[in-house]
């Protein structure tokens, strides 16, 4: 029997919205496996779909830098949120983003690249000595289009281009670049708020889709539904899941009566050409990093 702690029950409750006793029972049934417990609750009809965003725990900043049809995101972590308001730290993060724009999103290449008279890795080490906290370049991402624009947005910004959530969106189009950039910013704001998993269903991890099918089928099989009815329910349930998980099918936050795809289609006349979303990158500070208990 796994040791089920109060914090595990609390985490599961926050993930699913299920009751405390149900969460405790789910963890007991699954020997403390959090993902399996989420599925157990969903099969019982006691929880909503699990959100894929990791727990946001570590501190630091996301930097966004765009030049022409190319953009980059970097995440530099610190130990405390106080450091994120430090001018020296902010300067370091901006410098790292500029280097990433030049050499690409490979973290090792960024660290080895020169920034002024020293490497980025050396500059970060000097920052550690000066600021007195551990500073790490955790990850970087990049996006480019052959023609069109890269939309960008920074949420909870501390200064221009630095904040707690950063997003890039690629819009491929022969249309007006200024209109595309403005539209791209709106779509990037949507991505920051709605946190889609993919642009469309074809971009979803097949394992995620298979898991969703299994949860839906098992839930209604337990209710005694026949297989032919379950198949139709699963098909309908997947459409609902796609509206939650896929950018183009989500309700557009700036006009929820339309999907993002519909909003982009309507914008084509103003932009002056067809628009295709080639991809997006979304970073939130510390997602997936567990904070150590103090």
Short mmCIF file of C-alpha atoms in Angstrom, two decimals:
data_model
loop_
_atom_site.label_atom_id
_atom_site.label_comp_id
_atom_site.label_asym_id
_atom_site.label_seq_id
_atom_site.Cartn_x
_atom_site.Cartn_y
_atom_site.Cartn_z
CA UNK A 1 0.00 0.00 0.00
CA UNK A 2 1.51 3.32 -1.09
CA UNK A 3 1.90 6.09 1.47
CA UNK A 4 -0.65 8.73 0.41
CA UNK A 5 0.32 12.13 1.78
CA UNK A 6 -1.97 15.11 2.30
CA UNK A 7 -0.01 17.09 -0.30
CA UNK A 8 -0.65 14.34 -2.90
CA UNK A 9 -4.37 14.52 -2.20
CA UNK A 10 -4.24 18.32 -2.45
CA UNK A 11 -2.37 18.19 -5.77
CA UNK A 12 -4.86 15.72 -7.25
CA UNK A 13 -7.76 17.83 -6.06
CA UNK A 14 -6.26 20.92 -7.72
CA UNK A 15 -5.73 19.00 -10.96
CA UNK A 16 -9.21 17.50 -11.15
CA UNK A 17 -11.62 19.49 -8.99
CA UNK A 18 -12.78 16.21 -7.38
CA UNK A 19 -13.63 15.90 -3.69
CA UNK A 20 -10.96 15.23 -1.09
CA UNK A 21 -12.21 11.74 -0.16
CA UNK A 22 -12.57 10.79 -3.82
CA UNK A 23 -8.98 11.95 -4.46
CA UNK A 24 -7.72 9.92 -1.51
CA UNK A 25 -9.59 6.86 -2.76
CA UNK A 26 -8.22 7.32 -6.29
CA UNK A 27 -4.63 7.53 -5.05
CA UNK A 28 -5.17 4.46 -2.91
CA UNK A 29 -6.57 2.48 -5.84
CA UNK A 30 -3.63 3.47 -8.06
CA UNK A 31 -0.82 3.08 -5.47
CA UNK A 32 -0.13 6.83 -5.51
CA UNK A 33 0.29 7.14 -9.32
CA UNK A 34 -0.96 10.70 -10.02
CA UNK A 35 -1.77 10.27 -13.73
CA UNK A 36 -3.49 6.93 -13.13
CA UNK A 37 -5.48 8.52 -10.29
CA UNK A 38 -6.64 11.29 -12.65
CA UNK A 39 -7.87 8.64 -15.10
CA UNK A 40 -9.54 6.66 -12.28
CA UNK A 41 -11.51 9.75 -11.24
CA UNK A 42 -12.47 10.57 -14.80
CA UNK A 43 -13.69 7.04 -15.45
CA UNK A 44 -15.91 7.41 -12.39
CA UNK A 45 -17.20 10.72 -13.76
CA UNK A 46 -15.67 12.60 -10.84
CA UNK A 47 -13.15 14.79 -12.68
CA UNK A 48 -12.68 16.92 -15.75
CA UNK A 49 -9.92 16.31 -18.31
CA UNK A 50 -6.49 16.65 -16.76
CA UNK A 51 -4.67 19.81 -17.68
CA UNK A 52 -1.26 19.17 -19.22
CA UNK A 53 0.45 22.27 -17.90
CA UNK A 54 3.13 21.39 -15.38
CA UNK A 55 3.20 22.94 -11.94
CA UNK A 56 4.75 26.38 -12.05
CA UNK A 57 7.22 26.52 -9.19
CA UNK A 58 10.69 27.85 -10.10
CA UNK A 59 11.36 31.57 -10.49
CA UNK A 60 13.03 33.66 -13.17
CA UNK A 61 12.00 35.21 -16.49
CA UNK A 62 10.99 34.36 -20.03
CA UNK A 63 12.49 36.57 -22.75
CA UNK A 64 10.93 37.01 -26.19
CA UNK A 65 12.89 38.40 -29.12
CA UNK A 66 11.63 38.79 -32.71
CA UNK A 67 13.51 40.00 -35.79
CA UNK A 68 11.74 39.90 -39.14
CA UNK A 69 10.28 36.45 -39.76
CA UNK A 70 12.22 34.79 -36.92
CA UNK A 71 11.63 34.76 -33.18
CA UNK A 72 13.09 33.11 -30.06
CA UNK A 73 12.07 32.42 -26.47
CA UNK A 74 14.44 31.69 -23.59
CA UNK A 75 13.84 30.78 -19.95
CA UNK A 76 16.44 31.74 -17.37
CA UNK A 77 15.70 30.57 -13.83
CA UNK A 78 16.64 32.05 -10.49
CA UNK A 79 15.97 30.87 -6.96
CA UNK A 80 13.63 33.70 -5.91
CA UNK A 81 11.13 35.97 -7.61
CA UNK A 82 12.95 38.96 -6.11
CA UNK A 83 15.83 38.42 -8.56
CA UNK A 84 13.44 38.77 -11.51
CA UNK A 85 13.16 42.46 -10.58
CA UNK A 86 16.95 42.89 -10.54
CA UNK A 87 18.28 45.07 -13.39
CA UNK A 88 21.43 42.96 -13.77
CA UNK A 89 19.41 39.74 -14.07
CA UNK A 90 17.04 41.32 -16.58
CA UNK A 91 20.01 42.46 -18.65
CA UNK A 92 21.46 38.94 -18.59
CA UNK A 93 18.18 37.40 -19.79
CA UNK A 94 17.89 39.93 -22.63
CA UNK A 95 21.49 39.18 -23.64
CA UNK A 96 20.77 35.44 -23.70
CA UNK A 97 17.73 36.04 -25.95
CA UNK A 98 19.78 38.11 -28.38
CA UNK A 99 22.40 35.36 -28.59
CA UNK A 100 19.66 32.75 -29.15
CA UNK A 101 18.35 34.84 -32.04
CA UNK A 102 21.82 34.68 -33.60
CA UNK A 103 22.82 31.04 -32.93
CA UNK A 104 19.48 29.24 -32.55
CA UNK A 105 17.67 27.51 -29.65
CA UNK A 106 20.26 24.85 -28.75
CA UNK A 107 21.08 25.54 -25.08
CA UNK A 108 24.67 24.26 -25.29
CA UNK A 109 25.37 26.43 -28.34
CA UNK A 110 23.92 29.46 -26.58
CA UNK A 111 26.10 28.88 -23.51
CA UNK A 112 29.22 28.49 -25.66
CA UNK A 113 28.50 31.58 -27.79
CA UNK A 114 30.34 34.84 -27.17
CA UNK A 115 28.49 37.83 -25.70
CA UNK A 116 30.93 40.71 -25.65
CA UNK A 117 34.32 39.46 -24.48
CA UNK A 118 33.08 36.29 -22.74
CA UNK A 119 30.77 33.33 -23.31
CA UNK A 120 27.16 33.31 -22.16
CA UNK A 121 28.04 30.56 -19.67
CA UNK A 122 30.75 32.79 -18.16
CA UNK A 123 28.37 35.76 -18.02
CA UNK A 124 25.82 33.64 -16.14
CA UNK A 125 28.53 32.45 -13.73
CA UNK A 126 29.50 36.06 -13.04
CA UNK A 127 25.82 36.82 -12.46
CA UNK A 128 25.68 34.06 -9.85
CA UNK A 129 28.68 35.57 -8.06
CA UNK A 130 27.22 39.09 -8.16
CA UNK A 131 23.55 38.35 -7.41
CA UNK A 132 24.22 35.52 -4.96
CA UNK A 133 21.69 33.06 -6.38
CA UNK A 134 21.97 30.11 -8.70
CA UNK A 135 21.04 31.17 -12.27
CA UNK A 136 20.41 28.63 -15.03
CA UNK A 137 19.54 28.80 -18.70
CA UNK A 138 16.88 26.12 -18.72
CA UNK A 139 15.60 26.08 -22.31
CA UNK A 140 15.12 28.00 -25.53
CA UNK A 141 12.70 27.79 -28.45
CA UNK A 142 12.54 29.30 -31.92
CA UNK A 143 10.00 29.82 -34.69
CA UNK A 144 10.30 31.18 -38.23
CA UNK A 145 8.19 31.53 -41.38
CA UNK A 146 9.27 31.84 -45.01
CA UNK A 147 6.85 34.74 -45.50
CA UNK A 148 4.43 36.40 -43.13
CA UNK A 149 5.08 37.31 -39.50
CA UNK A 150 5.94 35.98 -36.07
CA UNK A 151 3.42 37.16 -33.51
CA UNK A 152 4.65 37.52 -29.93
CA UNK A 153 3.26 38.26 -26.50
CA UNK A 154 4.67 38.46 -22.97
CA UNK A 155 2.31 38.05 -20.02
CA UNK A 156 3.03 39.55 -16.58
CA UNK A 157 5.87 41.54 -18.12
CA UNK A 158 8.37 43.25 -15.84
CA UNK A 159 9.95 45.22 -18.70
CA UNK A 160 9.48 45.10 -22.47
CA UNK A 161 10.12 41.57 -23.74
CA UNK A 162 10.52 39.95 -20.29
CA UNK A 163 7.83 38.29 -18.20
CA UNK A 164 6.38 35.15 -16.67
CA UNK A 165 4.79 33.70 -19.84
CA UNK A 166 6.11 34.17 -23.36
CA UNK A 167 4.51 33.08 -26.65
CA UNK A 168 5.51 33.00 -30.31
CA UNK A 169 3.04 32.24 -33.12
CA UNK A 170 4.01 31.70 -36.75
CA UNK A 171 1.63 33.13 -39.37
CA UNK A 172 2.52 32.12 -42.93
CA UNK A 173 0.94 34.53 -45.41
CA UNK A 174 1.68 36.74 -48.44
CA UNK A 175 -0.36 39.51 -46.77
CA UNK A 176 0.67 42.81 -45.17
CA UNK A 177 3.36 42.23 -42.58
CA UNK A 178 2.17 44.97 -40.19
CA UNK A 179 -1.38 43.59 -40.15
CA UNK A 180 -0.04 40.06 -39.67
CA UNK A 181 2.19 41.14 -36.78
CA UNK A 182 -0.77 42.79 -35.02
CA UNK A 183 -2.96 39.72 -35.64
CA UNK A 184 -0.15 37.44 -34.49
CA UNK A 185 0.05 39.30 -31.19
CA UNK A 186 -3.69 38.70 -30.62
CA UNK A 187 -3.32 34.98 -31.37
CA UNK A 188 -0.26 34.82 -29.09
CA UNK A 189 -2.35 36.38 -26.30
CA UNK A 190 -4.91 33.63 -26.91
CA UNK A 191 -2.20 30.94 -26.65
CA UNK A 192 -0.93 32.47 -23.40
CA UNK A 193 -4.42 32.33 -21.90
CA UNK A 194 -5.72 29.04 -23.35
CA UNK A 195 -2.52 26.94 -23.43
CA UNK A 196 -3.38 24.66 -26.38
CA UNK A 197 -1.49 21.41 -26.85
CA UNK A 198 -1.29 21.58 -30.67
CA UNK A 199 -2.34 23.69 -33.66
CA UNK A 200 -4.87 21.08 -34.83
CA UNK A 201 -5.76 17.44 -34.06
CA UNK A 202 -3.05 16.10 -36.40
CA UNK A 203 -0.42 17.70 -34.15
CA UNK A 204 -1.56 15.99 -30.94
CA UNK A 205 0.53 13.22 -29.43
CA UNK A 206 -1.17 9.93 -30.49
CA UNK A 207 -0.67 8.62 -26.96
CA UNK A 208 -2.69 11.54 -25.58
CA UNK A 209 -5.54 10.86 -28.02
CA UNK A 210 -5.45 7.13 -27.24
CA UNK A 211 -5.59 7.86 -23.52
CA UNK A 212 -8.59 10.17 -24.04
CA UNK A 213 -10.39 7.46 -26.04
CA UNK A 214 -9.68 4.89 -23.34
CA UNK A 215 -10.97 7.12 -20.56
CA UNK A 216 -14.17 7.94 -22.45
CA UNK A 217 -14.85 4.34 -23.48
CA UNK A 218 -14.16 2.88 -20.04
CA UNK A 219 -16.33 5.47 -18.31
CA UNK A 220 -19.43 4.55 -20.35
CA UNK A 221 -18.61 0.83 -20.44
CA UNK A 222 -18.89 0.90 -16.63
CA UNK A 223 -22.35 2.40 -17.07
CA UNK A 224 -23.38 -0.62 -19.15
CA UNK A 225 -23.57 1.13 -22.52
CA UNK A 226 -23.35 -1.17 -25.59
CA UNK A 227 -20.22 -0.99 -27.77
CA UNK A 228 -21.95 0.65 -30.75
CA UNK A 229 -23.24 3.45 -28.51
CA UNK A 230 -19.84 3.81 -26.83
CA UNK A 231 -18.17 4.26 -30.23
CA UNK A 232 -20.47 7.21 -31.04
CA UNK A 233 -19.99 8.73 -27.58
CA UNK A 234 -16.20 8.47 -27.92
CA UNK A 235 -16.31 10.15 -31.34
CA UNK A 236 -18.40 13.00 -29.93
CA UNK A 237 -16.20 13.23 -26.85
CA UNK A 238 -13.06 13.54 -28.96
CA UNK A 239 -14.57 16.51 -30.81
CA UNK A 240 -15.09 18.22 -27.46
CA UNK A 241 -11.52 17.34 -26.44
CA UNK A 242 -10.15 18.83 -29.68
CA UNK A 243 -11.98 22.09 -28.96
CA UNK A 244 -10.18 22.23 -25.61
CA UNK A 245 -6.74 21.06 -26.78
CA UNK A 246 -6.26 22.40 -30.33
CA UNK A 247 -5.55 26.06 -31.05
CA UNK A 248 -7.59 26.39 -34.26
CA UNK A 249 -10.65 24.75 -32.68
CA UNK A 250 -10.62 26.68 -29.39
CA UNK A 251 -13.09 29.55 -28.84
CA UNK A 252 -11.14 32.72 -29.66
CA UNK A 253 -10.62 34.66 -26.42
CA UNK A 254 -11.13 38.00 -28.20
CA UNK A 255 -14.48 36.82 -29.66
CA UNK A 256 -15.63 33.54 -28.00
CA UNK A 257 -18.53 33.14 -30.47
CA UNK A 258 -15.90 32.19 -33.09
CA UNK A 259 -13.18 29.59 -33.18
CA UNK A 260 -9.59 30.73 -33.75
CA UNK A 261 -9.80 29.24 -37.27
CA UNK A 262 -12.91 31.29 -38.04
CA UNK A 263 -11.31 34.47 -36.70
CA UNK A 264 -8.23 33.94 -38.88
CA UNK A 265 -10.40 33.29 -41.94
CA UNK A 266 -12.27 36.54 -41.36
CA UNK A 267 -8.96 38.42 -40.98
CA UNK A 268 -7.70 37.31 -44.40
CA UNK A 269 -9.51 40.15 -46.19
CA UNK A 270 -7.87 42.80 -44.01
CA UNK A 271 -4.46 41.12 -44.22
CA UNK A 272 -4.67 40.68 -47.98
CA UNK A 273 -4.07 36.94 -48.34
CA UNK A 274 -4.61 33.47 -46.87
CA UNK A 275 -3.23 32.83 -43.39
CA UNK A 276 -1.79 29.58 -42.06
CA UNK A 277 -0.67 29.01 -38.48
CA UNK A 278 2.60 27.11 -38.86
CA UNK A 279 3.14 26.58 -35.15
CA UNK A 280 3.47 28.18 -31.72
CA UNK A 281 5.83 28.07 -28.76
CA UNK A 282 4.64 28.84 -25.22
CA UNK A 283 6.94 29.01 -22.18
CA UNK A 284 5.77 29.68 -18.62
CA UNK A 285 8.39 30.23 -15.92
CA UNK A 286 9.13 27.05 -14.01
CA UNK A 287 6.45 24.84 -15.53
CA UNK A 288 7.20 21.21 -14.76
CA UNK A 289 9.76 22.03 -12.06
CA UNK A 290 8.80 20.97 -8.56
CA UNK A 291 9.56 23.48 -5.82
CA UNK A 292 11.46 22.02 -2.88
CA UNK A 293 9.46 22.05 0.32
CA UNK A 294 10.83 24.62 2.75
#
